[in-house]
mmCIF file of C-alpha atoms in Angstrom:
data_model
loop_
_atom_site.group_PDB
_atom_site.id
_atom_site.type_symbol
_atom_site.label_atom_id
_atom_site.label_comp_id
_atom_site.label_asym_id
_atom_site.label_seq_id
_atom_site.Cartn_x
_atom_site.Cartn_y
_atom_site.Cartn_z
ATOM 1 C CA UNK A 1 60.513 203.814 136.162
ATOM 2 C CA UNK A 2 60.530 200.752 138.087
ATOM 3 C CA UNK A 3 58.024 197.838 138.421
ATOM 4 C CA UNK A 4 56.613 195.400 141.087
ATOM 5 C CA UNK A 5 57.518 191.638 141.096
ATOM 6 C CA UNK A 6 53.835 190.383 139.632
ATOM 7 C CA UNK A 7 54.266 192.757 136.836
ATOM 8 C CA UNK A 8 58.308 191.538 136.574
ATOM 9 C CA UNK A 9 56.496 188.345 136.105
ATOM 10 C CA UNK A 10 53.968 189.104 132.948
ATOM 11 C CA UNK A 11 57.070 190.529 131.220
ATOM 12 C CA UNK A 12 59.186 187.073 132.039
ATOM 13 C CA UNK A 13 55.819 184.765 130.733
ATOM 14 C CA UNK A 14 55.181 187.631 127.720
ATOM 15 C CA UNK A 15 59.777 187.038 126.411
ATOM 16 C CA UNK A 16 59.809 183.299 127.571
ATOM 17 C CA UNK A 17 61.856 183.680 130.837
ATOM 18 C CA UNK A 18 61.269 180.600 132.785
ATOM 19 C CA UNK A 19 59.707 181.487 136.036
ATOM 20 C CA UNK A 20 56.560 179.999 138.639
ATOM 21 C CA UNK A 21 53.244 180.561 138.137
ATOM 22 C CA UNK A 22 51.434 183.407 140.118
ATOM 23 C CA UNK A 23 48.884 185.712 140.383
ATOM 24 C CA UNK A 24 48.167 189.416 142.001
ATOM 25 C CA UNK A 25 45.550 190.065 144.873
ATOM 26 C CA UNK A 26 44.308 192.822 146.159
ATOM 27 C CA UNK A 27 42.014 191.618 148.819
ATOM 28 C CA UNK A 28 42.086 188.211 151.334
ATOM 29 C CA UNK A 29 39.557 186.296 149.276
ATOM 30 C CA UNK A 30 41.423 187.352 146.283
ATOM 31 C CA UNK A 31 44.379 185.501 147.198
ATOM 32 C CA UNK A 32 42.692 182.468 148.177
ATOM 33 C CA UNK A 33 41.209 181.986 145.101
ATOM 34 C CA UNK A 34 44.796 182.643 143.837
ATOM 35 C CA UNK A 35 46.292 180.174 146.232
ATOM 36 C CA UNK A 36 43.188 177.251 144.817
ATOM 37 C CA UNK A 37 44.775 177.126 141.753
ATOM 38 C CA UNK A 38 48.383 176.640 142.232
ATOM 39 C CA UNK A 39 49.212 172.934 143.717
ATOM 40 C CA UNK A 40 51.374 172.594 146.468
ATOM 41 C CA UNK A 41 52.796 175.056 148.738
ATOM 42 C CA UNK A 42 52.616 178.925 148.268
ATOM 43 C CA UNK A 43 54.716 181.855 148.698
ATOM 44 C CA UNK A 44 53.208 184.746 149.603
ATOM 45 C CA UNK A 45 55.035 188.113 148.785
ATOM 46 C CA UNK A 46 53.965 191.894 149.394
ATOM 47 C CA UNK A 47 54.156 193.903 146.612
ATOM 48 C CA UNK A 48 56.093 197.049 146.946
ATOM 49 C CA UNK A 49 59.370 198.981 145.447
ATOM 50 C CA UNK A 50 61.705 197.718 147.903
ATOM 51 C CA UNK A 51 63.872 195.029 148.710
ATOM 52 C CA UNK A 52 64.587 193.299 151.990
ATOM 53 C CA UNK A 53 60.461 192.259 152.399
ATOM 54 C CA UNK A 54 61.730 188.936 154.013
ATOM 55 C CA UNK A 55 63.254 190.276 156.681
ATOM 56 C CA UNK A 56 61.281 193.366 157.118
ATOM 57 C CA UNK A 57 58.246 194.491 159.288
ATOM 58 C CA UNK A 58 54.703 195.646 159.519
ATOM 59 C CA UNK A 59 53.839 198.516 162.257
ATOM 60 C CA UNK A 60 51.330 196.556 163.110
ATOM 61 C CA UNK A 61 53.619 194.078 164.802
ATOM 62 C CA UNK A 62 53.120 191.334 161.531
ATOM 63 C CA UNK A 63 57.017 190.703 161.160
ATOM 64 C CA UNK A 64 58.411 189.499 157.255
ATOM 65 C CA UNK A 65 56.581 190.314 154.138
ATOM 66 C CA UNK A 66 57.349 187.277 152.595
ATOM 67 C CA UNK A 67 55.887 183.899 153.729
ATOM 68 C CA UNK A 68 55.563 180.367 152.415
ATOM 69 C CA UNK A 69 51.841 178.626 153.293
ATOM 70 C CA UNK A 70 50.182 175.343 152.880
ATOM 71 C CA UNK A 71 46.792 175.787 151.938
ATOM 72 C CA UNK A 72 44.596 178.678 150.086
ATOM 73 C CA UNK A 73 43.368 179.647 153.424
ATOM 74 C CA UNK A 74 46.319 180.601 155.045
ATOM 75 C CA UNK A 75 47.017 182.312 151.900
ATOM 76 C CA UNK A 76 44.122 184.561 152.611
ATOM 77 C CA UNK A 77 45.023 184.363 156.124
ATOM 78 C CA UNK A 78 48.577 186.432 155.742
ATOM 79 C CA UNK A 79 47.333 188.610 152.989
ATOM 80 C CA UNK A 80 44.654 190.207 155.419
ATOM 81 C CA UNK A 81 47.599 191.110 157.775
ATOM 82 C CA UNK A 82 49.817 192.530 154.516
ATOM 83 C CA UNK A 83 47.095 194.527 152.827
ATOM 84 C CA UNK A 84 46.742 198.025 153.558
ATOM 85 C CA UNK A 85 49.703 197.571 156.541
ATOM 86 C CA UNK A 86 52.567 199.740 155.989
ATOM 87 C CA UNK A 87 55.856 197.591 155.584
ATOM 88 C CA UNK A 88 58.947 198.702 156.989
ATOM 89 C CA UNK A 89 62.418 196.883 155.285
ATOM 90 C CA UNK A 90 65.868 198.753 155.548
ATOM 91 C CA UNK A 91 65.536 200.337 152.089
ATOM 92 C CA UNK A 92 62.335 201.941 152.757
ATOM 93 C CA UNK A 93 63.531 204.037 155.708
ATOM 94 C CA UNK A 94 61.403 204.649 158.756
ATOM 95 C CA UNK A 95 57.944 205.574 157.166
ATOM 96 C CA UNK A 96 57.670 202.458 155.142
ATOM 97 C CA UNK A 97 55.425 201.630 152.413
ATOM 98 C CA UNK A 98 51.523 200.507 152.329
ATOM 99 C CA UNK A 99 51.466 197.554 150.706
ATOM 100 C CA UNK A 100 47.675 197.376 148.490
ATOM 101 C CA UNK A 101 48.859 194.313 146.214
ATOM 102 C CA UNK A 102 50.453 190.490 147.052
ATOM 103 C CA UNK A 103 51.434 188.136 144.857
ATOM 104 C CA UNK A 104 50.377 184.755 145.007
ATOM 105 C CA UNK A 105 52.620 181.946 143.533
ATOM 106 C CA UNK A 106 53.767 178.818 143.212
ATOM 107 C CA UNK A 107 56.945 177.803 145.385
ATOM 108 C CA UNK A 108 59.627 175.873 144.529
ATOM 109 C CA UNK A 109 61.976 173.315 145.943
ATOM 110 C CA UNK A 110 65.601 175.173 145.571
ATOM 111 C CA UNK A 111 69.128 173.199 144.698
ATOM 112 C CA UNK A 112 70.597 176.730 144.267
ATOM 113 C CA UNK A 113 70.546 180.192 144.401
ATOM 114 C CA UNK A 114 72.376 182.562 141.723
ATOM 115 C CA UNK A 115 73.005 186.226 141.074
ATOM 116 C CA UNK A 116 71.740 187.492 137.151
ATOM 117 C CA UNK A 117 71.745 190.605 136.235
ATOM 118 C CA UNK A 118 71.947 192.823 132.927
ATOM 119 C CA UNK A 119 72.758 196.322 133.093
ATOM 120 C CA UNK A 120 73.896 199.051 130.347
ATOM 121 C CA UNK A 121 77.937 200.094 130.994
ATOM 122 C CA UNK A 122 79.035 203.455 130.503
ATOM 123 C CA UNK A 123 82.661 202.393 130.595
ATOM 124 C CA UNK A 124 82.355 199.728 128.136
ATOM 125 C CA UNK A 125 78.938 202.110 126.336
ATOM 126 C CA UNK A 126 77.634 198.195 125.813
ATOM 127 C CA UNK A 127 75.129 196.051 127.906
ATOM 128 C CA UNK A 128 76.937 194.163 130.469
ATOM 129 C CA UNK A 129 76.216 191.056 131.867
ATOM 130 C CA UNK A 130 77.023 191.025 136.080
ATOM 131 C CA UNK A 131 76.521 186.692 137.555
ATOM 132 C CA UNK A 132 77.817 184.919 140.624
ATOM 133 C CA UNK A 133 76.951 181.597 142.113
ATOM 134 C CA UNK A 134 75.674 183.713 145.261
ATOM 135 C CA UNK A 135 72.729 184.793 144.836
ATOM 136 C CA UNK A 136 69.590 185.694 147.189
ATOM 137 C CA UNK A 137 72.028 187.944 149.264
ATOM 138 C CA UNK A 138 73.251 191.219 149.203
ATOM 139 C CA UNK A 139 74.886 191.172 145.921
ATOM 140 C CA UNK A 140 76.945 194.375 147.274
ATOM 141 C CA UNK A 141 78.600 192.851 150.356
ATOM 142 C CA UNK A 142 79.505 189.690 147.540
ATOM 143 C CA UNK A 143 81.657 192.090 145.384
ATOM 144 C CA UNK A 144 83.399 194.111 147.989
ATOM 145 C CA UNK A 145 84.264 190.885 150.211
ATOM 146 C CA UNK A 146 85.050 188.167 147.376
ATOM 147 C CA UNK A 147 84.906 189.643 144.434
ATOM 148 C CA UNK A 148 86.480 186.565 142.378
ATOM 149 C CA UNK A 149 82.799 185.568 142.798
ATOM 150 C CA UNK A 150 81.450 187.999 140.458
ATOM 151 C CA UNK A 151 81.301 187.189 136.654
ATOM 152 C CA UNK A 152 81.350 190.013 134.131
ATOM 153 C CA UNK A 153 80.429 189.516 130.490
ATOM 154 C CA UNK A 154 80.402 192.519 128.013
ATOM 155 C CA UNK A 155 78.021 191.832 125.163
ATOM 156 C CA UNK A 156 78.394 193.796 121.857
ATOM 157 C CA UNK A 157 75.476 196.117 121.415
ATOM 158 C CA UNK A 158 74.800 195.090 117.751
ATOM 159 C CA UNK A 159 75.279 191.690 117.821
ATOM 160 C CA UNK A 160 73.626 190.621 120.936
ATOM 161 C CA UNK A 161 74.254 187.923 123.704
ATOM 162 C CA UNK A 162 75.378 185.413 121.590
ATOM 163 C CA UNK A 163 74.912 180.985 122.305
ATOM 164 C CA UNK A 164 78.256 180.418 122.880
ATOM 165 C CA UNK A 165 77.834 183.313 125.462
ATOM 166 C CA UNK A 166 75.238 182.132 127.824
ATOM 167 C CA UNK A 167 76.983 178.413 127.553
ATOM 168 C CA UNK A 168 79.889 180.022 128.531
ATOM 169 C CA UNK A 169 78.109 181.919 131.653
ATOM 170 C CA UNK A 170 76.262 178.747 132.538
ATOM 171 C CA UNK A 171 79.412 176.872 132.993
ATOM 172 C CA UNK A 172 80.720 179.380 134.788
ATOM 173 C CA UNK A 173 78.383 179.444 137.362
ATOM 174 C CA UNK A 174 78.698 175.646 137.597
ATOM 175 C CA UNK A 175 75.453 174.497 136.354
ATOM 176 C CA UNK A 176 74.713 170.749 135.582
ATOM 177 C CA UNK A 177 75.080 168.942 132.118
ATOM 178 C CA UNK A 178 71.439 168.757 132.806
ATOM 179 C CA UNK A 179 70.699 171.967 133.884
ATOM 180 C CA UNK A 180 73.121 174.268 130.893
ATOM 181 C CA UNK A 181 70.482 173.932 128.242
ATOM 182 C CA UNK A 182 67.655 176.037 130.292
ATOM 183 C CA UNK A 183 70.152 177.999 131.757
ATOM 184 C CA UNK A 184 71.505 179.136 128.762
ATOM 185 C CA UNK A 185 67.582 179.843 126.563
ATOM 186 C CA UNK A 186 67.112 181.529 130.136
ATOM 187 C CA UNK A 187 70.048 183.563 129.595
ATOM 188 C CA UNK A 188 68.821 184.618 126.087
ATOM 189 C CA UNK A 189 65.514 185.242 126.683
ATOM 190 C CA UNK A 190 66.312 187.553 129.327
ATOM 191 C CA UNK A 191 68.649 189.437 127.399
ATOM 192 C CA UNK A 192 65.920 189.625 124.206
ATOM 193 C CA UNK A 193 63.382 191.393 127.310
ATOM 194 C CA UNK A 194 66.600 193.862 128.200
ATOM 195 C CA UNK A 195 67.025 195.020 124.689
ATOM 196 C CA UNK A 196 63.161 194.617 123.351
ATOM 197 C CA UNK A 197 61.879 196.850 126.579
ATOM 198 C CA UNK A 198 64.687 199.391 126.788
ATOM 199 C CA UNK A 199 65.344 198.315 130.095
ATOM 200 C CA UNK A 200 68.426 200.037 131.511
ATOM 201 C CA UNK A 201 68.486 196.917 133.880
ATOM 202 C CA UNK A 202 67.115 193.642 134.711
ATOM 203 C CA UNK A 203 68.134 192.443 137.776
ATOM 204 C CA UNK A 204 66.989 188.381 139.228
ATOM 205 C CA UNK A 205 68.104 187.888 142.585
ATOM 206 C CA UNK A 206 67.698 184.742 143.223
ATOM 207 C CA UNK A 207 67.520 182.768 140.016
ATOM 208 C CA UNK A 208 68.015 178.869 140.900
ATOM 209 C CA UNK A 209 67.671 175.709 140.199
ATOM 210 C CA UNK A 210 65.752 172.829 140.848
ATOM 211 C CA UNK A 211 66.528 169.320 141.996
ATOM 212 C CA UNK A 212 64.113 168.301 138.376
ATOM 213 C CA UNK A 213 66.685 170.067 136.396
ATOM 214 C CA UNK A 214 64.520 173.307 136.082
ATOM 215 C CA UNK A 215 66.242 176.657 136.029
ATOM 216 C CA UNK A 216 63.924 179.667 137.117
ATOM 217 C CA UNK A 217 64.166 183.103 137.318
ATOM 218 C CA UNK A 218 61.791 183.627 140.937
ATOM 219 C CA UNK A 219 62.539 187.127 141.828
ATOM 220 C CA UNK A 220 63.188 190.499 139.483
ATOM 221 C CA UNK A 221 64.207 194.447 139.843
ATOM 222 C CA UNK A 222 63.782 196.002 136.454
ATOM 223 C CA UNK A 223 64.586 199.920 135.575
ATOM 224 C CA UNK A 224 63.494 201.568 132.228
ATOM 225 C CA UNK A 225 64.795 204.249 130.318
ATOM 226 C CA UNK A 226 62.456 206.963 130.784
ATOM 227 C CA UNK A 227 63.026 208.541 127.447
ATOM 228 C CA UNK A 228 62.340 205.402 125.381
ATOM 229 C CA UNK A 229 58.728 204.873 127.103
ATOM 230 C CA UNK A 230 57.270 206.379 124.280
ATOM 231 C CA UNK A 231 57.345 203.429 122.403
ATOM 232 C CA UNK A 232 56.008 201.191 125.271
ATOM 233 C CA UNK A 233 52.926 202.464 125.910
ATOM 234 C CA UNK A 234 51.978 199.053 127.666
ATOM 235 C CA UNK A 235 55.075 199.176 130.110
ATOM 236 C CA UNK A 236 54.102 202.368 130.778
ATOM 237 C CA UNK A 237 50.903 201.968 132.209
ATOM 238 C CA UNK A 238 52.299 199.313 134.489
ATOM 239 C CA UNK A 239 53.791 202.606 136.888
ATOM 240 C CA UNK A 240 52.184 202.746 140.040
ATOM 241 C CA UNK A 241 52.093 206.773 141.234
ATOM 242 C CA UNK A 242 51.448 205.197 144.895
ATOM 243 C CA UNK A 243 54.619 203.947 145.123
ATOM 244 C CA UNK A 244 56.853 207.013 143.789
ATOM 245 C CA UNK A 245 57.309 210.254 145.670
ATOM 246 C CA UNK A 246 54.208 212.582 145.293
ATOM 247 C CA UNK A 247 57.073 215.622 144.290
ATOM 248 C CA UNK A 248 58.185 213.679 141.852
ATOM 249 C CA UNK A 249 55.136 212.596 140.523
ATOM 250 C CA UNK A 250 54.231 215.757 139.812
ATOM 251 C CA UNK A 251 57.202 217.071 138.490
ATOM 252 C CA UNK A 252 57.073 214.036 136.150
ATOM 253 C CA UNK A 253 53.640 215.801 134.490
ATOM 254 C CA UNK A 254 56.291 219.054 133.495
ATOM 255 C CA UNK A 255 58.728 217.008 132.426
ATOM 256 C CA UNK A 256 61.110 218.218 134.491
ATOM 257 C CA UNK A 257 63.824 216.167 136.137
ATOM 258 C CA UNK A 258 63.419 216.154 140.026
ATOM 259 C CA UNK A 259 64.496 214.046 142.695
ATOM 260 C CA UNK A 260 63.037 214.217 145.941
ATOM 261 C CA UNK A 261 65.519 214.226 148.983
ATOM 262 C CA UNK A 262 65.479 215.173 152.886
ATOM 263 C CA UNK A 263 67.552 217.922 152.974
ATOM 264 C CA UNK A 264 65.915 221.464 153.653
ATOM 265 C CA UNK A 265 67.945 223.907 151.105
ATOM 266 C CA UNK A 266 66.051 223.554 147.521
ATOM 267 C CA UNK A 267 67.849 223.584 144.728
ATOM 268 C CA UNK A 268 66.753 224.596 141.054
ATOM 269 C CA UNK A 269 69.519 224.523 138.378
ATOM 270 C CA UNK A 270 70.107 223.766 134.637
ATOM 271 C CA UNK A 271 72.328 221.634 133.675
ATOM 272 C CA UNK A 272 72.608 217.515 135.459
ATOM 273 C CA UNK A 273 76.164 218.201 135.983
ATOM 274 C CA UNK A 274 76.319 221.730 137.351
ATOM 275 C CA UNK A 275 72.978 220.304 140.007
ATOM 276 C CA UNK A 276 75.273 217.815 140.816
ATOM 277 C CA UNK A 277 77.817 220.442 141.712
ATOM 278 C CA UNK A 278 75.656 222.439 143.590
ATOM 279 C CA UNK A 279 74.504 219.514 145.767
ATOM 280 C CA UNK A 280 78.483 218.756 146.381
ATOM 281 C CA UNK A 281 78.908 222.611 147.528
ATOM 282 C CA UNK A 282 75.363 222.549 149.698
ATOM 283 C CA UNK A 283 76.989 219.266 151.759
ATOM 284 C CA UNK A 284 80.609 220.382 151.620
ATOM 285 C CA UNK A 285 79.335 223.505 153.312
ATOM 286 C CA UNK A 286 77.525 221.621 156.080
ATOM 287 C CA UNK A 287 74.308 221.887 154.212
ATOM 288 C CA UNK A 288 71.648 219.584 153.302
ATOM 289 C CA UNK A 289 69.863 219.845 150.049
ATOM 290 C CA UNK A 290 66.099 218.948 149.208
ATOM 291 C CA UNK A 291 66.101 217.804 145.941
ATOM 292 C CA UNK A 292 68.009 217.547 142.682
ATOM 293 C CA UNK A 293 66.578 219.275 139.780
ATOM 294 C CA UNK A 294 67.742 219.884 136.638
ATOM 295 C CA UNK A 295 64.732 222.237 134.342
ATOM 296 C CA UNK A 296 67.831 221.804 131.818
ATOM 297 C CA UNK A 297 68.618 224.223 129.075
ATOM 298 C CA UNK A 298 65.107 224.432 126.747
ATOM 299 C CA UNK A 299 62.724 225.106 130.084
ATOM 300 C CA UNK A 300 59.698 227.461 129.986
ATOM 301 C CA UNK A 301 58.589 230.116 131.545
ATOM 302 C CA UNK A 302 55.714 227.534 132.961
ATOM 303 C CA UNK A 303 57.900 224.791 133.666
ATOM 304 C CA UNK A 304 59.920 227.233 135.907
ATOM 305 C CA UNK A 305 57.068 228.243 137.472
ATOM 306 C CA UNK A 306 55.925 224.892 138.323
ATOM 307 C CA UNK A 307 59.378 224.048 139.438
ATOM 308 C CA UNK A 308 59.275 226.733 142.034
ATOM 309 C CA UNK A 309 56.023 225.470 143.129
ATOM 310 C CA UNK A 310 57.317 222.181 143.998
ATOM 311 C CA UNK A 311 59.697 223.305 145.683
ATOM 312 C CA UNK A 312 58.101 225.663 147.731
ATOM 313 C CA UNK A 313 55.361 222.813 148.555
ATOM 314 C CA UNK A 314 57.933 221.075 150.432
ATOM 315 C CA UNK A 315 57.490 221.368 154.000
ATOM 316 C CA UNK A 316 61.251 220.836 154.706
ATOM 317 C CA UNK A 317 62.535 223.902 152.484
ATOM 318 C CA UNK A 318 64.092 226.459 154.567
ATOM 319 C CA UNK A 319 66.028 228.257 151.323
ATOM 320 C CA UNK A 320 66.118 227.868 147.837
ATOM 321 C CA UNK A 321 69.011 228.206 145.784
ATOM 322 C CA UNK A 322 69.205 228.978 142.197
ATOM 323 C CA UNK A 323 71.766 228.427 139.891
ATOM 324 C CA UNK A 324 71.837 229.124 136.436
ATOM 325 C CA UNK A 325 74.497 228.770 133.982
ATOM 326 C CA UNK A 326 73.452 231.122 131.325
ATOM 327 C CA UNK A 327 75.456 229.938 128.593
ATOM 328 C CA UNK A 328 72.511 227.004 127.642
ATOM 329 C CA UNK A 329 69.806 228.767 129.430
ATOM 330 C CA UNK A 330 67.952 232.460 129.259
ATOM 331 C CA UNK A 331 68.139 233.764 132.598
ATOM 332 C CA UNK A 332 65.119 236.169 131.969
ATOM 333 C CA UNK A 333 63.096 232.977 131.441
ATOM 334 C CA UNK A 334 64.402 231.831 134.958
ATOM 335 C CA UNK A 335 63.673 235.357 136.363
ATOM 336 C CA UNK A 336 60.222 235.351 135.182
ATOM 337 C CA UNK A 337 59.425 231.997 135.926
ATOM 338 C CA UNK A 338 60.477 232.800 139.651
ATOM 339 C CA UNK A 339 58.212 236.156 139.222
ATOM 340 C CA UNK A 340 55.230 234.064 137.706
ATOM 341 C CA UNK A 341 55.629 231.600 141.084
ATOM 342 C CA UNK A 342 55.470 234.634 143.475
ATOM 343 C CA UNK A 343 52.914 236.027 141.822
ATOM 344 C CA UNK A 344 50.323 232.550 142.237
ATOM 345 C CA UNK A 345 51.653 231.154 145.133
ATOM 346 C CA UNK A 346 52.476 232.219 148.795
ATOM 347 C CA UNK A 347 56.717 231.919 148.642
ATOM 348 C CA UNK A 348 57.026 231.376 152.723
ATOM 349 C CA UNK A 349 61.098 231.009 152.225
ATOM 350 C CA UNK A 350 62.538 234.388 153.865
ATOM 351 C CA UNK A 351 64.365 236.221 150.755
ATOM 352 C CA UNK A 352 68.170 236.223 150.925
ATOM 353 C CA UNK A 353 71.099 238.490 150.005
ATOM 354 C CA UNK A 354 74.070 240.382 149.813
ATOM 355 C CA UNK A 355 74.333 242.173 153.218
#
């Protein structure tokens, strides 16, 4: 499950993470009663799961969705052209996103930007702490090109990100005398949120600093764990179903484990590994598939049903494929799943065979 920025921004204020004031709006007037109470100049940011807003565009010609104003009435000004326009940015594709939410805040004066981010390691099976002194750019492109820039720092699951830790990372990311103190409680604090939320990553792109010394975290990507959510009932209702794929939405409500793709051969397997393989086989044959999905080895006869719903909803399918590795799953409940689908829904994929 992922989050938007403003939301990013209640968890930051809620675990202590320094970061500038700001506030949500949903309509122009909104955000000029936003942009009244924060002094100074305002940023302006739409709110969608994406990245690249800056430099992307609005079909309605409005180019960036990110823009610093000087008064509360420009503020209302640019949020009537972002509201309800769909924004198009390189990692939402062609279609774009609708953006119904802005955030209003306070903007900053910027010595520097830097790369933070926390993320759990499979290699190391520890939290692992990923830093460079480039940040606000395509942390990618950083790695691949100079990676001497990045900073790695493997922190022991039971212990924690220790002081001497974030000192350490603060000085090696060459902030001021002045300036290690709030990096480092910065540090800390954002680690506490990683570990308190069952975040499987935090990502600030940029955190800077300030010519007064001030160390803020301005921009965040955060992931959950799905299966911990349970016990974050309040993080939970922070999901926004508009900005998630309606298949997967709904899958979501069998708890079954779909991902939506563009391909037009469905696929409906048990097992994450053996869906994996059967997407591998579907490309290396010159095939596209439509979706990952793994009903895994405990699925009902209802959640197979559903399953085949889904898939058969998508307008892309041309052919499903289903592959079932018996050893962790009944096939009979797969077989009459499949039956219970034919029998309550009209299955428009021709059937295929042995010739």
């Amino acid at each position: 499950m992922n989050i938007h920025e403003y939301q990013a921004k209640e968890l930051f204020q809620k675990f202590g993470v320094a970061t500038p004031s700001g506030a949500v709006a949903t309509t122009a007037e909104e955000a000029e009663a936003a942009g009244s109470e924060i002094k100074g100049k305002v940023v302006i940011k739409a709110q969608v799961h994406a990245g690249g807003r800056g430099k992307g565009s609005f079909k309605n010609g409005f180019q960036g969705g990110v823009h610093l104003v000087d008064s509360p009435s420009e503020a209302a000004e640019i949020a009537a052209k972002m509201l309800g326009e769909t924004l198009v940015t390189h990692q939402t594709g062609e279609e774009g996103k609708v953006v119904r939410k802005v955030l209003i805040a306070e903007a900053v004066e910027i010595t520097h930007e830097y790369y933070f981010s926390i993320v759990m390691d499979r290699e190391h099976s520890a939290p692992v702490i990923i830093a460079s002194r480039e940040g606000g750019v395509n942390i990618e492109e950083v790695a691949e090109q100079t990676p001497e820039k990045i900073i790695t720092e493997v922190v022991h699951p039971l212990l924690g990100l220790q002081q001497f830790q974030a000192r350490k990372l603060a000085k090696l990311l060459g902030f001021t005398t002045t300036e290690m103190r709030p990096a480092a409680k910065l540090f800390l604090a954002l680690y506490d949120l990683f570990i308190s939320c069952d975040c499987s990553m935090v990502e600030v792109n940029p955190l800077v600093s300030t010519p007064d010394g001030q160390v803020l975290a301005l921009d965040a990507k955060f992931g959950f764990d799905d299966n911990a959510l349970f016990r974050h009932p309040d993080i939970e209702a922070m999901r926004d179903l508009d900005e998630e794929d309606p298949r997967e939405v709904e899958a979501s409500n069998y708890d079954l484990n779909y991902i939506g793709l563009d391909g037009n051969i469905a696929c409906l397997v048990n097992g994450a590994g053996l869906a994996m393989a059967t997407m591998d086989i579907i490309k290396h044959y010159g095939g596209d598939p439509a979706n990952f999905l793994d009903v895994g080895g405990g699925a009902t006869e209802d959640q197979v049903t559903n399953a085949f719903r889904i898939l058969c909803g998508d307008p892309k399918v041309e052919a499903i494929l289903v592959n079932i590795f018996g050893g962790i799953m009944q096939c009979d409940i797969i077989a009459k799943g499949i039956i219970g689908a034919a029998r309550s829904i009209e299955i428009k994929v021709p059937p295929c065979g042995p010739p």
